[in-house]
Amino acid sequence: MDKLLIAKSEPLWNTDKRIISLISGLIVLLFALPHFGLNSFYLHLMIMIFMHAVMAQSWNVIAGFSGQISLGHGAFFGIGAYATSFLYVQYGISPWISIFLGMIVSGVAAVLIGIPMLRLSGHYFAIATLLIGISFQVIFQRWEWVGAASGVWVPMTSGDSLLALQFHSSKMPYYYIFLVFFIITFFLVWLLSRSKLGYRLRAVRDDPQAALSLCINVSNYKIIAYVISAMIMAPMGSLFAQYILIIDPDRVFNIEISIIVLLITVLGGIGNVWGPIVGAAILIPISEYSRIYLGGTGGAVDLILYGLILMLICIFRPEGLISFFPKNILERKKQR
Amino acid sequence: MISEIILQAMVTGLMMGLIYALIAAGLSLIFGLMDIVNFAHGEHLMLSMFSSFWLWSLFGLDPIFSIPITILLMAFCGVLTHYFLIRYILKAKMLIQICATFGLSIFIRSIAQFLWTPDFRNIDKPLLEGRLEISGMFIGQPQLIASLVCLVAFILLYLFVTKTETGLALQATAQDRHAAEILGIPSDKMFAIGWAIGLGCVGVAGGMMANYFFIFTDVGINFALFAFVAVALGGFGSIIGCLYAGIIIGLVESLGGLLIDPSFKLLYVFAIYLLVVIFRPQGLFGRY
């Protein structure tokens, strides 16, 4: 591996003390939250927020940092979901192992897709990924070995089982698992954004020609970003599959997944590490409540809102809602 | 015998290809003019099919006669799109432009689903029905007429862009909008005209397809995908390229479906797209 990829440009201890205390306070609060008597609906809401924040962060890495718009990111979510469910049903492999297998498969798929496609840029790449997302759905709908259109049913264990990652008595364990993945992902992406790799990706996004002239291999860096992004997405698919215990191509390869990650990131603030949290914390409650109060499936009220919000954000606040916060407060450095 | 089936598939593919070509021409015109890909193109196609359907179901107007109304409605829709959305994002980053038209596509599709439910509809007993038999080949009459109308519309569009004064002004704006403005061509007006014409093309295609295609809210997705591929294949912004690209896609789709497996049609078209953009990134007739 390239020696220059190792993070060293901004050491961690350079971060403002107040930011560190704010974030650690928030983490303690999130860990304590389920003990304040949240009912299972609120636990579900929080789980969905964590999951979508991580999914959006995955999209943020490829689109926000390296500037390539992927409209078919649901493909990696589906790969993750299929990896755990299928390996558990067919070979009895514990989901804890297959989460990582799913990540690896997803990463390999990203390399294979990325090598021909990331030579494209701009609209060509966006259209190609749109096609990829739909192709995966078509392939899995016809693929008999993985259950074709009826999908995979994960057999229920008799009680709660940590090994099989199934909990039937309470949503609490799921809450903590998603929370831990959420914190780890955001910490790693935050490190990434401060590392040389992060700066190089942004150089590729802002001016590929200038980046090339500084000996940054543009297409290699795009592929690295794509692989990282895919490997963040896959575990969420795996955990989601364990959370609902039944998956089918229409659910886990749905184009809606690709849409919602884009929407959350653009709403929160694209290219900003904290944008996806803001986006998910605002959008997921809107979506869940609109489903409760404005009619369920088929009405598509939540989708109308998504489309409207997306257009309004693009017109009035292309930097996302995070730009309402004071500038750079989240990235302020200690004065020396 | 087998060659007859292949010939039949080729004719079907050719007819479909002419429709793809017209849809793609609308997309390409808009792209060439202002460097914006209309990701809501499929939804506009869906709207034009629904317009044709409602004119038939509410006023008893046959799709053949309601075509002019559909075209006008779609052109109006294009002008609205320009004034309420596109005008604001002209100077934005490409990423924001993609997100905005993508948002428009979600919005239109879900509004349609909300108003009209996701049911499949079709037009009962249109004037154009039945099929012709030409030396052993069966050709659906509505399909034949639709592709011929699309071809005529395509030729008219081409003549309009290359021969008339407005068309030349459009081309000038596409090449350099600031230089065109200095020469007294208002680019804002040109963009609105571009959107009106681009969606007018979709109106023709959608109106003709309403004769024989199922009409439902997700109908546009596949057509839009093929239109994107056709535009990239023909070269972004090249209108004549769309004709050849549309025909190639139609042929690949129907021959691939016949010879290999019809459920993977999308994958064959996708493979063509990848091959072309990797080996000839500017497309077959690209300007760049």
Coordinates of C-alpha atoms in Angstrom, one line a residue:
Chain A
M1 CA 0.0 0.0 0.0
D2 CA 1.1 3.5 -0.7
K3 CA 2.9 4.9 2.2
L4 CA 1.3 8.3 1.7
L5 CA -2.2 6.9 2.3
I6 CA -1.6 6.6 6.0
A7 CA -3.3 9.4 7.9
K8 CA -0.8 11.8 9.3
S9 CA -1.6 15.2 8.1
E10 CA -3.9 16.2 11.0
P11 CA -3.3 14.4 14.2
L12 CA -6.3 13.6 16.3
W13 CA -5.1 15.6 19.3
N14 CA -5.4 18.7 17.2
T15 CA -9.1 18.6 17.5
D16 CA -10.9 21.2 19.6
K17 CA -11.5 19.9 23.2
R18 CA -15.1 21.2 23.1
I19 CA -15.9 19.2 20.0
I20 CA -14.5 16.1 21.6
S21 CA -16.5 16.6 24.7
L22 CA -19.6 17.4 22.7
I23 CA -19.3 14.2 20.6
S24 CA -18.5 12.0 23.6
G25 CA -21.5 13.4 25.4
L26 CA -23.7 12.6 22.5
I27 CA -22.3 9.1 22.4
V28 CA -23.0 8.5 26.1
L29 CA -26.5 9.9 25.6
L30 CA -27.2 7.5 22.7
F31 CA -26.0 4.6 24.7
A32 CA -28.2 5.6 27.7
L33 CA -31.2 6.4 25.5
P34 CA -33.0 3.0 25.5
H35 CA -33.1 3.0 29.3
F36 CA -35.3 6.1 29.4
G37 CA -38.3 3.8 28.5
L38 CA -38.5 4.2 24.8
N39 CA -41.2 2.0 23.3
S40 CA -40.3 -0.3 20.4
F41 CA -41.6 2.2 17.8
Y42 CA -39.0 4.8 18.9
L43 CA -36.3 2.1 19.1
H44 CA -37.2 1.2 15.5
L45 CA -37.0 4.9 14.5
M46 CA -33.6 5.2 16.0
I47 CA -32.4 2.0 14.4
M48 CA -33.6 3.3 11.0
I49 CA -31.8 6.6 11.6
F50 CA -28.5 4.9 12.4
M51 CA -28.8 2.6 9.4
H52 CA -29.7 5.3 7.0
A53 CA -27.0 7.6 8.3
V54 CA -24.4 5.0 7.6
M55 CA -25.8 4.2 4.2
A56 CA -25.8 7.9 3.3
Q57 CA -22.3 8.2 4.6
S58 CA -21.3 5.4 2.2
W59 CA -22.8 7.4 -0.6
N60 CA -21.1 10.5 0.7
V61 CA -17.7 8.9 0.4
I62 CA -18.1 8.2 -3.4
A63 CA -20.2 11.3 -4.3
G64 CA -19.2 13.9 -1.7
F65 CA -15.5 13.2 -1.4
S66 CA -14.6 11.9 -4.8
G67 CA -17.4 13.5 -6.8
Q68 CA -18.7 10.5 -8.7
I69 CA -22.5 10.2 -8.6
S70 CA -23.6 6.7 -8.2
L71 CA -27.4 6.2 -8.8
G72 CA -27.3 2.5 -8.1
H73 CA -25.8 2.2 -4.7
G74 CA -28.5 -0.1 -3.5
A75 CA -26.6 -2.9 -5.3
F76 CA -24.1 -3.1 -2.5
F77 CA -26.8 -3.0 0.2
G78 CA -28.4 -6.0 -1.5
I79 CA -25.1 -7.9 -1.8
G80 CA -24.6 -7.5 2.0
A81 CA -28.1 -8.6 2.7
Y82 CA -27.8 -11.7 0.5
A83 CA -24.4 -12.6 1.8
T84 CA -25.6 -13.0 5.4
S85 CA -29.0 -14.5 4.8
F86 CA -27.9 -16.9 2.1
L87 CA -24.8 -18.1 3.8
Y88 CA -26.7 -18.7 7.1
V89 CA -29.6 -20.5 5.4
Q90 CA -27.4 -22.6 3.1
Y91 CA -24.3 -23.3 5.2
G92 CA -25.2 -22.2 8.7
I93 CA -22.4 -19.6 8.8
S94 CA -22.9 -17.2 11.7
P95 CA -23.9 -13.7 10.5
W96 CA -21.1 -12.2 12.5
I97 CA -18.7 -13.9 10.0
S98 CA -20.7 -13.3 6.9
I99 CA -21.0 -9.6 7.6
F100 CA -17.3 -9.4 6.8
L101 CA -17.7 -11.9 3.9
G102 CA -20.4 -9.6 2.6
M103 CA -18.0 -6.6 2.9
I104 CA -15.3 -8.5 1.0
V105 CA -17.7 -9.6 -1.7
S106 CA -19.0 -6.1 -2.0
G107 CA -15.5 -4.7 -2.2
V108 CA -14.5 -7.1 -4.9
A109 CA -17.7 -6.3 -6.8
A110 CA -16.8 -2.6 -6.5
V111 CA -13.4 -3.2 -8.0
L112 CA -14.8 -5.2 -10.8
I113 CA -17.5 -2.6 -11.6
G114 CA -15.1 0.3 -10.9
I115 CA -12.3 -0.7 -13.2
P116 CA -14.3 -0.3 -16.4
M117 CA -16.7 2.3 -15.2
L118 CA -14.7 4.8 -13.2
R119 CA -12.8 5.7 -16.4
L120 CA -16.1 7.3 -17.2
S121 CA -17.0 10.5 -15.5
G122 CA -19.9 12.8 -14.9
H123 CA -23.1 11.9 -16.6
Y124 CA -21.7 8.8 -18.2
F125 CA -20.9 7.3 -14.8
A126 CA -24.3 8.3 -13.3
I127 CA -26.1 6.6 -16.1
A128 CA -24.0 3.5 -15.9
T129 CA -24.6 3.1 -12.2
L130 CA -28.3 3.6 -12.7
L131 CA -28.1 0.7 -15.1
I132 CA -26.0 -1.4 -12.6
G133 CA -28.5 -0.9 -9.8
I134 CA -31.3 -2.2 -12.0
S135 CA -29.2 -5.0 -13.6
F136 CA -28.5 -6.4 -10.1
Q137 CA -32.2 -6.5 -9.3
V138 CA -32.9 -8.2 -12.7
I139 CA -30.2 -10.8 -12.1
F140 CA -31.2 -11.7 -8.6
Q141 CA -34.9 -11.9 -9.6
R142 CA -33.9 -14.6 -12.1
W143 CA -31.2 -16.4 -10.1
E144 CA -32.7 -19.7 -8.9
W145 CA -29.7 -20.5 -6.6
V146 CA -30.4 -17.6 -4.3
G147 CA -34.2 -18.1 -4.3
A148 CA -35.0 -16.0 -7.4
A149 CA -37.9 -13.6 -7.0
S150 CA -39.2 -15.1 -3.7
G151 CA -35.9 -14.3 -1.9
V152 CA -34.4 -15.8 1.2
W153 CA -36.3 -16.6 4.4
V154 CA -34.1 -16.8 7.4
P155 CA -35.4 -19.5 9.8
M156 CA -36.2 -18.1 13.2
T157 CA -34.2 -19.3 16.2
S158 CA -36.3 -20.4 19.2
G159 CA -35.1 -17.6 21.4
D160 CA -32.7 -14.7 21.3
S161 CA -29.4 -15.8 19.9
L162 CA -26.3 -13.6 19.8
L163 CA -24.5 -16.1 17.6
A164 CA -27.3 -16.1 15.0
L165 CA -27.8 -12.4 15.5
Q166 CA -31.6 -12.8 16.1
F167 CA -33.4 -11.1 18.9
H168 CA -37.2 -11.6 19.3
S169 CA -38.0 -10.4 22.8
S170 CA -36.8 -6.8 22.4
K171 CA -35.3 -4.4 19.8
M172 CA -32.7 -3.3 22.3
P173 CA -29.8 -5.5 21.2
Y174 CA -30.4 -4.4 17.6
Y175 CA -30.3 -0.8 18.8
Y176 CA -26.9 -1.3 20.3
I177 CA -25.5 -3.3 17.3
F178 CA -26.6 -0.6 14.9
L179 CA -25.3 2.1 17.2
V180 CA -21.9 0.5 17.4
F181 CA -21.6 0.2 13.6
F182 CA -22.8 3.8 13.3
I183 CA -20.2 5.1 15.6
I184 CA -17.4 3.1 14.1
T185 CA -18.3 4.1 10.6
F186 CA -18.5 7.8 11.4
F187 CA -15.2 7.7 13.3
L188 CA -13.5 5.9 10.4
V189 CA -14.9 8.3 7.8
W190 CA -14.0 11.2 9.9
L191 CA -10.4 9.9 10.0
L192 CA -10.6 9.4 6.3
S193 CA -11.7 12.9 5.7
R194 CA -8.7 14.3 7.6
S195 CA -6.2 11.9 6.1
K196 CA -4.1 12.5 2.9
L197 CA -6.4 10.0 1.1
G198 CA -9.3 12.3 2.0
Y199 CA -7.6 15.4 0.7
R200 CA -6.6 13.6 -2.5
L201 CA -10.1 12.4 -3.1
R202 CA -11.3 15.9 -2.8
A203 CA -8.6 17.1 -5.2
V204 CA -9.9 14.5 -7.7
R205 CA -13.4 15.8 -7.2
D206 CA -12.6 19.5 -7.5
D207 CA -10.2 19.4 -10.4
P208 CA -9.1 16.1 -11.9
Q209 CA -6.7 17.8 -14.3
A210 CA -4.8 19.6 -11.5
A211 CA -4.9 16.4 -9.4
L212 CA -3.3 14.5 -12.3
S213 CA -0.6 17.0 -12.6
L214 CA 0.2 16.5 -8.9
C215 CA 0.8 12.8 -9.7
I216 CA -2.5 11.7 -8.2
N217 CA -3.7 8.7 -10.2
V218 CA -7.2 9.9 -10.7
S219 CA -8.9 6.6 -11.7
N220 CA -7.1 4.6 -9.0
Y221 CA -8.3 7.0 -6.3
K222 CA -11.9 6.9 -7.7
I223 CA -11.8 3.1 -7.4
I224 CA -10.4 3.3 -3.8
A225 CA -13.3 5.6 -2.9
Y226 CA -15.8 3.3 -4.6
V227 CA -14.5 0.2 -2.7
I228 CA -14.5 2.0 0.6
S229 CA -18.1 3.2 -0.1
A230 CA -19.2 -0.3 -1.1
M231 CA -17.7 -1.8 2.1
I232 CA -19.5 0.7 4.3
M233 CA -22.8 -0.1 2.5
A234 CA -22.6 -3.9 2.7
P235 CA -22.8 -4.4 6.6
M236 CA -25.9 -2.3 6.7
G237 CA -27.5 -4.7 4.2
S238 CA -26.4 -7.6 6.4
L239 CA -27.7 -6.1 9.6
F240 CA -31.0 -5.1 7.9
A241 CA -31.5 -8.6 6.7
Q242 CA -31.0 -9.9 10.2
Y243 CA -33.4 -7.2 11.5
I244 CA -36.3 -8.1 9.2
L245 CA -35.3 -11.8 8.6
I246 CA -36.8 -12.0 5.1
I247 CA -35.2 -10.5 2.0
D248 CA -36.2 -10.5 -1.7
P249 CA -34.7 -8.7 -4.7
D250 CA -37.5 -6.2 -4.8
R251 CA -36.8 -5.1 -1.2
V252 CA -33.0 -5.1 -0.9
F253 CA -32.2 -4.0 -4.5
N254 CA -35.0 -1.5 -4.7
I255 CA -34.1 1.7 -6.5
E256 CA -35.7 3.5 -3.5
I257 CA -32.5 2.6 -1.5
S258 CA -30.3 4.3 -4.0
I259 CA -32.7 7.3 -4.0
I260 CA -32.9 7.7 -0.2
V261 CA -29.1 7.6 0.4
L262 CA -28.7 10.4 -2.2
L263 CA -31.5 12.4 -0.7
I264 CA -30.3 12.1 2.9
T265 CA -26.8 13.2 1.9
V266 CA -27.9 16.1 -0.3
L267 CA -30.3 17.2 2.4
G268 CA -27.8 17.1 5.2
G269 CA -24.8 18.4 3.3
I270 CA -22.9 16.6 0.6
G271 CA -19.1 16.3 1.1
N272 CA -19.4 16.9 4.8
V273 CA -18.8 14.1 7.3
W274 CA -21.7 15.2 9.5
G275 CA -24.2 15.9 6.7
P276 CA -25.6 12.3 6.6
I277 CA -26.4 12.4 10.4
V278 CA -28.3 15.7 10.0
G279 CA -30.1 14.4 6.9
A280 CA -31.0 11.0 8.4
A281 CA -32.2 12.6 11.7
I282 CA -34.5 14.9 9.8
L283 CA -35.7 12.7 6.9
I284 CA -36.3 9.3 8.6
P285 CA -38.8 10.7 11.1
I286 CA -40.6 12.6 8.3
S287 CA -40.7 9.4 6.3
E288 CA -41.9 7.1 9.1
Y289 CA -44.5 9.6 10.4
S290 CA -45.8 10.4 6.9
R291 CA -46.4 6.7 6.4
I292 CA -48.3 6.6 9.7
Y293 CA -50.5 9.6 9.2
L294 CA -50.8 10.1 5.5
G295 CA -51.5 6.5 4.4
G296 CA -49.4 3.5 4.0
T297 CA -47.9 1.7 1.0
G298 CA -49.2 2.5 -2.5
G299 CA -50.0 6.1 -1.6
A300 CA -46.4 7.1 -2.1
V301 CA -46.8 10.3 0.0
D302 CA -43.4 9.9 1.4
L303 CA -41.9 9.7 -2.1
I304 CA -43.7 12.9 -3.1
L305 CA -42.1 14.6 -0.1
Y306 CA -38.7 13.2 -1.0
G307 CA -38.9 14.5 -4.6
L308 CA -40.1 17.9 -3.4
I309 CA -37.4 18.2 -0.7
L310 CA -34.7 17.2 -3.1
M311 CA -35.7 19.9 -5.6
L312 CA -36.1 22.6 -3.0
I313 CA -32.7 21.8 -1.5
C314 CA -31.1 21.9 -4.9
I315 CA -32.6 25.3 -5.7
F316 CA -32.2 27.0 -2.4
R317 CA -29.4 25.3 -0.4
P318 CA -27.2 23.2 -2.6
E319 CA -24.7 22.9 0.4
G320 CA -27.3 21.2 2.5
L321 CA -28.8 21.9 5.9
I322 CA -25.4 21.6 7.6
S323 CA -24.5 24.9 6.1
F324 CA -26.8 26.6 8.6
F325 CA -24.4 25.7 11.3
P326 CA -21.6 28.1 12.0
K327 CA -18.8 27.5 9.5
N328 CA -16.1 25.0 10.3
I329 CA -17.2 24.6 13.9
L330 CA -17.1 20.9 13.5
E331 CA -13.6 21.0 12.0
R332 CA -12.0 23.7 14.1
K333 CA -8.4 23.1 15.1
K334 CA -6.5 24.1 18.2
Q335 CA -4.5 27.3 17.7
R336 CA -0.8 26.8 18.1
Chain B
M1 CA -38.0 -20.9 -40.9
I2 CA -35.4 -19.6 -38.4
S3 CA -34.4 -16.8 -40.7
E4 CA -38.0 -15.7 -40.9
I5 CA -38.2 -15.4 -37.1
I6 CA -35.0 -13.4 -37.1
L7 CA -36.3 -11.2 -39.8
Q8 CA -39.5 -10.7 -37.8
A9 CA -37.5 -9.8 -34.7
M10 CA -35.4 -7.4 -36.7
V11 CA -38.5 -5.6 -38.0
T12 CA -39.9 -5.4 -34.5
G13 CA -36.6 -4.1 -33.2
L14 CA -36.4 -1.5 -35.9
M15 CA -39.9 -0.2 -35.2
M16 CA -39.1 0.0 -31.5
G17 CA -35.8 1.6 -32.3
L18 CA -37.4 4.5 -34.2
I19 CA -39.5 5.3 -31.1
Y20 CA -36.4 5.1 -28.8
A21 CA -34.6 7.5 -31.3
L22 CA -37.3 10.1 -31.0
I23 CA -37.3 9.9 -27.2
A24 CA -33.5 10.1 -27.1
A25 CA -33.6 13.1 -29.5
G26 CA -35.6 15.1 -27.0
L27 CA -33.1 14.2 -24.3
S28 CA -30.1 15.0 -26.5
L29 CA -31.5 18.3 -27.6
I30 CA -31.9 19.4 -24.0
F31 CA -28.4 18.1 -23.1
G32 CA -26.7 19.7 -26.0
L33 CA -28.4 23.0 -25.2
M34 CA -27.6 23.4 -21.6
D35 CA -25.4 20.4 -20.5
I36 CA -28.2 19.1 -18.2
V37 CA -29.4 15.5 -18.4
N38 CA -33.1 15.3 -17.8
F39 CA -33.4 12.3 -15.4
A40 CA -37.1 12.9 -15.4
H41 CA -37.4 12.1 -19.1
G42 CA -39.1 8.7 -18.5
E43 CA -41.6 10.4 -16.2
H44 CA -42.4 12.9 -18.9
L45 CA -43.0 10.0 -21.3
M46 CA -45.4 8.5 -18.7
L47 CA -47.2 11.8 -18.4
S48 CA -47.7 12.0 -22.1
M49 CA -49.1 8.5 -22.2
F50 CA -51.5 9.4 -19.4
S51 CA -52.5 12.6 -21.1
S52 CA -53.4 10.5 -24.2
F53 CA -55.2 8.0 -21.9
W54 CA -57.3 10.6 -20.1
L55 CA -58.2 12.5 -23.3
W56 CA -59.5 9.1 -24.5
S57 CA -61.3 8.1 -21.3
L58 CA -62.8 11.5 -20.4
F59 CA -63.6 13.0 -23.9
G60 CA -63.6 9.9 -26.0
L61 CA -60.8 11.3 -28.2
D62 CA -58.8 8.6 -30.1
P63 CA -55.0 8.8 -29.4
I64 CA -54.5 9.5 -33.1
F65 CA -56.5 12.7 -32.9
S66 CA -55.3 13.8 -29.4
I67 CA -51.6 13.8 -30.5
P68 CA -51.5 17.6 -31.1
I69 CA -53.1 18.2 -27.7
T70 CA -50.6 15.9 -26.0
I71 CA -47.7 17.6 -27.8
L72 CA -48.9 21.0 -26.7
L73 CA -49.4 19.8 -23.1
M74 CA -45.9 18.3 -23.0
A75 CA -44.4 21.5 -24.5
F76 CA -46.1 23.5 -21.8
C77 CA -44.9 21.1 -19.2
G78 CA -41.3 21.6 -20.6
V79 CA -41.6 25.4 -20.3
L80 CA -42.9 25.0 -16.7
T81 CA -40.0 22.7 -15.9
H82 CA -37.6 25.2 -17.2
Y83 CA -39.0 28.2 -15.4
F84 CA -39.7 26.6 -12.0
L85 CA -36.6 24.3 -11.7
I86 CA -34.0 24.3 -14.4
R87 CA -33.5 28.1 -14.4
Y88 CA -32.3 28.0 -10.8
I89 CA -29.8 25.3 -11.3
L90 CA -28.1 26.3 -14.5
K91 CA -25.0 27.5 -12.8
A92 CA -25.0 24.9 -10.0
K93 CA -22.5 22.0 -9.9
M94 CA -23.2 19.0 -12.1
L95 CA -24.0 16.9 -9.0
I96 CA -26.7 19.3 -7.9
Q97 CA -28.2 19.3 -11.5
I98 CA -28.4 15.6 -11.5
C99 CA -30.0 15.5 -8.1
A100 CA -32.5 18.2 -9.1
T101 CA -33.8 16.4 -12.2
F102 CA -33.7 13.1 -10.3
G103 CA -35.8 14.7 -7.6
L104 CA -38.2 15.9 -10.3
S105 CA -38.5 12.3 -11.6
I106 CA -39.3 11.0 -8.1
F107 CA -41.8 13.8 -7.6
I108 CA -43.7 13.3 -10.9
R109 CA -43.8 9.5 -10.6
S110 CA -45.0 9.5 -7.0
I111 CA -47.6 12.2 -7.7
A112 CA -48.9 10.1 -10.6
Q113 CA -49.0 7.1 -8.3
F114 CA -50.8 9.0 -5.7
L115 CA -53.4 10.4 -8.1
W116 CA -53.9 7.5 -10.4
T117 CA -52.8 4.5 -8.4
P118 CA -50.2 2.1 -9.8
D119 CA -52.8 0.1 -11.8
F120 CA -52.2 -0.9 -15.4
R121 CA -54.4 0.7 -17.9
N122 CA -54.9 0.4 -21.6
I123 CA -57.0 2.1 -24.3
D124 CA -59.8 -0.2 -25.5
K125 CA -60.5 -0.4 -29.2
P126 CA -58.4 2.4 -30.6
L127 CA -58.9 3.2 -34.3
L128 CA -55.6 1.6 -35.1
E129 CA -55.8 -2.1 -34.4
G130 CA -55.0 -5.4 -35.9
R131 CA -51.9 -6.4 -37.9
L132 CA -50.7 -6.6 -41.4
E133 CA -49.2 -9.6 -43.0
I134 CA -46.4 -8.9 -45.4
S135 CA -44.8 -11.9 -47.0
G136 CA -45.1 -14.1 -43.9
M137 CA -44.3 -11.4 -41.4
F138 CA -46.8 -10.1 -39.0
I139 CA -46.6 -6.4 -38.2
G140 CA -48.8 -4.7 -35.7
Q141 CA -50.6 -1.8 -37.3
P142 CA -50.4 0.6 -34.3
Q143 CA -46.7 -0.3 -33.9
L144 CA -46.0 0.4 -37.6
I145 CA -47.9 3.7 -37.6
A146 CA -46.3 4.8 -34.3
S147 CA -42.8 4.2 -35.6
L148 CA -43.5 5.9 -38.9
V149 CA -44.9 8.9 -37.1
C150 CA -41.9 9.0 -34.9
L151 CA -39.6 8.8 -37.9
V152 CA -41.5 11.7 -39.5
A153 CA -41.3 13.7 -36.3
F154 CA -37.6 13.0 -36.1
I155 CA -37.0 14.2 -39.6
L156 CA -39.0 17.4 -38.9
L157 CA -37.0 17.9 -35.7
Y158 CA -33.8 17.5 -37.6
L159 CA -34.9 19.9 -40.4
F160 CA -36.1 22.4 -37.7
V161 CA -32.8 22.4 -35.9
T162 CA -30.6 22.6 -39.0
K163 CA -32.7 24.8 -41.4
T164 CA -34.9 27.3 -39.6
E165 CA -33.7 30.5 -37.9
T166 CA -34.9 29.4 -34.5
G167 CA -33.1 26.1 -34.9
L168 CA -29.9 27.8 -35.8
A169 CA -30.3 30.1 -32.8
L170 CA -30.7 27.0 -30.7
Q171 CA -27.5 25.6 -32.1
A172 CA -25.7 28.9 -31.5
T173 CA -26.8 28.9 -27.8
A174 CA -25.6 25.3 -27.5
Q175 CA -22.2 26.2 -28.8
D176 CA -21.6 29.3 -26.7
R177 CA -24.4 30.8 -24.8
H178 CA -22.5 34.0 -24.0
A179 CA -21.5 34.7 -27.6
A180 CA -25.1 34.0 -28.7
E181 CA -26.3 36.5 -26.2
I182 CA -24.0 39.1 -27.6
L183 CA -25.6 38.5 -31.0
G184 CA -29.0 39.2 -29.5
I185 CA -30.2 35.6 -28.9
P186 CA -31.8 35.5 -25.5
S187 CA -30.5 32.3 -24.0
D188 CA -33.2 32.0 -21.4
K189 CA -35.9 32.0 -24.1
M190 CA -33.8 29.5 -26.1
F191 CA -33.6 27.1 -23.1
A192 CA -37.4 27.3 -22.7
I193 CA -37.9 26.5 -26.4
G194 CA -35.4 23.7 -26.1
W195 CA -37.4 22.2 -23.2
A196 CA -40.6 22.6 -25.1
I197 CA -39.3 20.9 -28.2
G198 CA -37.5 18.2 -26.2
L199 CA -40.7 17.2 -24.3
G200 CA -42.8 17.7 -27.4
C201 CA -40.8 14.8 -29.0
V202 CA -41.7 12.8 -25.9
G203 CA -45.3 13.8 -26.4
V204 CA -45.3 12.4 -29.9
A205 CA -43.7 9.1 -28.8
G206 CA -45.9 8.7 -25.7
G207 CA -49.1 9.6 -27.6
M208 CA -48.4 7.1 -30.3
M209 CA -47.4 4.4 -27.8
A210 CA -50.6 4.8 -25.8
N211 CA -52.3 3.1 -28.7
Y212 CA -50.8 -0.3 -27.9
F213 CA -48.7 -0.1 -24.7
F214 CA -49.9 -0.6 -21.2
I215 CA -50.1 2.7 -19.4
F216 CA -48.9 2.7 -15.8
T217 CA -46.8 5.0 -13.5
D218 CA -43.5 3.1 -13.9
V219 CA -43.7 2.7 -17.6
G220 CA -41.1 5.4 -18.3
I221 CA -38.2 3.9 -16.4
N222 CA -37.1 1.4 -19.1
F223 CA -37.7 3.8 -21.9
A224 CA -35.7 6.5 -20.1
L225 CA -32.8 4.1 -19.5
F226 CA -32.8 3.2 -23.2
A227 CA -32.9 6.8 -24.1
F228 CA -29.9 7.6 -21.9
V229 CA -28.0 4.8 -23.5
A230 CA -29.0 6.0 -27.0
V231 CA -27.8 9.5 -26.2
A232 CA -24.5 8.3 -24.9
L233 CA -24.2 5.9 -27.8
G234 CA -25.0 8.5 -30.4
G235 CA -22.8 11.1 -28.7
F236 CA -24.1 13.6 -26.2
G237 CA -25.8 16.4 -28.0
S238 CA -25.8 14.8 -31.4
I239 CA -29.3 14.5 -32.8
I240 CA -28.6 12.4 -35.9
G241 CA -26.6 10.1 -33.6
C242 CA -29.8 9.3 -31.7
L243 CA -31.4 7.9 -34.8
Y244 CA -28.7 5.3 -35.4
A245 CA -28.3 4.6 -31.7
G246 CA -32.0 4.1 -31.2
I247 CA -32.1 1.6 -34.1
I248 CA -29.1 -0.2 -32.7
I249 CA -30.7 -0.5 -29.3
G250 CA -34.0 -1.6 -30.7
L251 CA -32.2 -4.4 -32.8
V252 CA -30.0 -5.5 -29.9
E253 CA -33.0 -5.6 -27.6
S254 CA -35.2 -7.7 -29.8
L255 CA -32.5 -10.0 -31.3
G256 CA -31.0 -10.6 -27.9
G257 CA -34.4 -11.3 -26.5
L258 CA -35.0 -13.8 -29.3
L259 CA -31.6 -15.5 -29.4
I260 CA -30.6 -15.6 -25.7
D261 CA -33.2 -14.9 -23.1
P262 CA -35.9 -12.2 -23.1
S263 CA -35.7 -11.5 -19.3
F264 CA -32.2 -10.0 -19.6
K265 CA -32.9 -7.5 -22.4
L266 CA -31.7 -4.7 -20.2
L267 CA -28.3 -6.4 -19.7
Y268 CA -27.6 -6.6 -23.5
V269 CA -28.3 -2.9 -23.9
F270 CA -26.2 -2.2 -20.9
A271 CA -23.3 -4.3 -22.4
I272 CA -23.5 -2.2 -25.6
Y273 CA -23.4 1.0 -23.5
L274 CA -20.3 -0.1 -21.6
L275 CA -18.5 -1.2 -24.8
V276 CA -19.2 2.0 -26.6
V277 CA -18.4 4.4 -23.7
I278 CA -15.2 2.5 -22.9
F279 CA -13.8 2.3 -26.4
R280 CA -15.3 5.5 -27.9
P281 CA -16.2 7.8 -25.0
Q282 CA -17.5 10.5 -27.3
G283 CA -20.1 8.2 -28.8
L284 CA -20.5 7.2 -32.4
F285 CA -21.3 10.7 -33.6
G286 CA -20.0 12.8 -30.7
R287 CA -18.8 16.3 -31.2
Y288 CA -16.1 16.2 -28.6

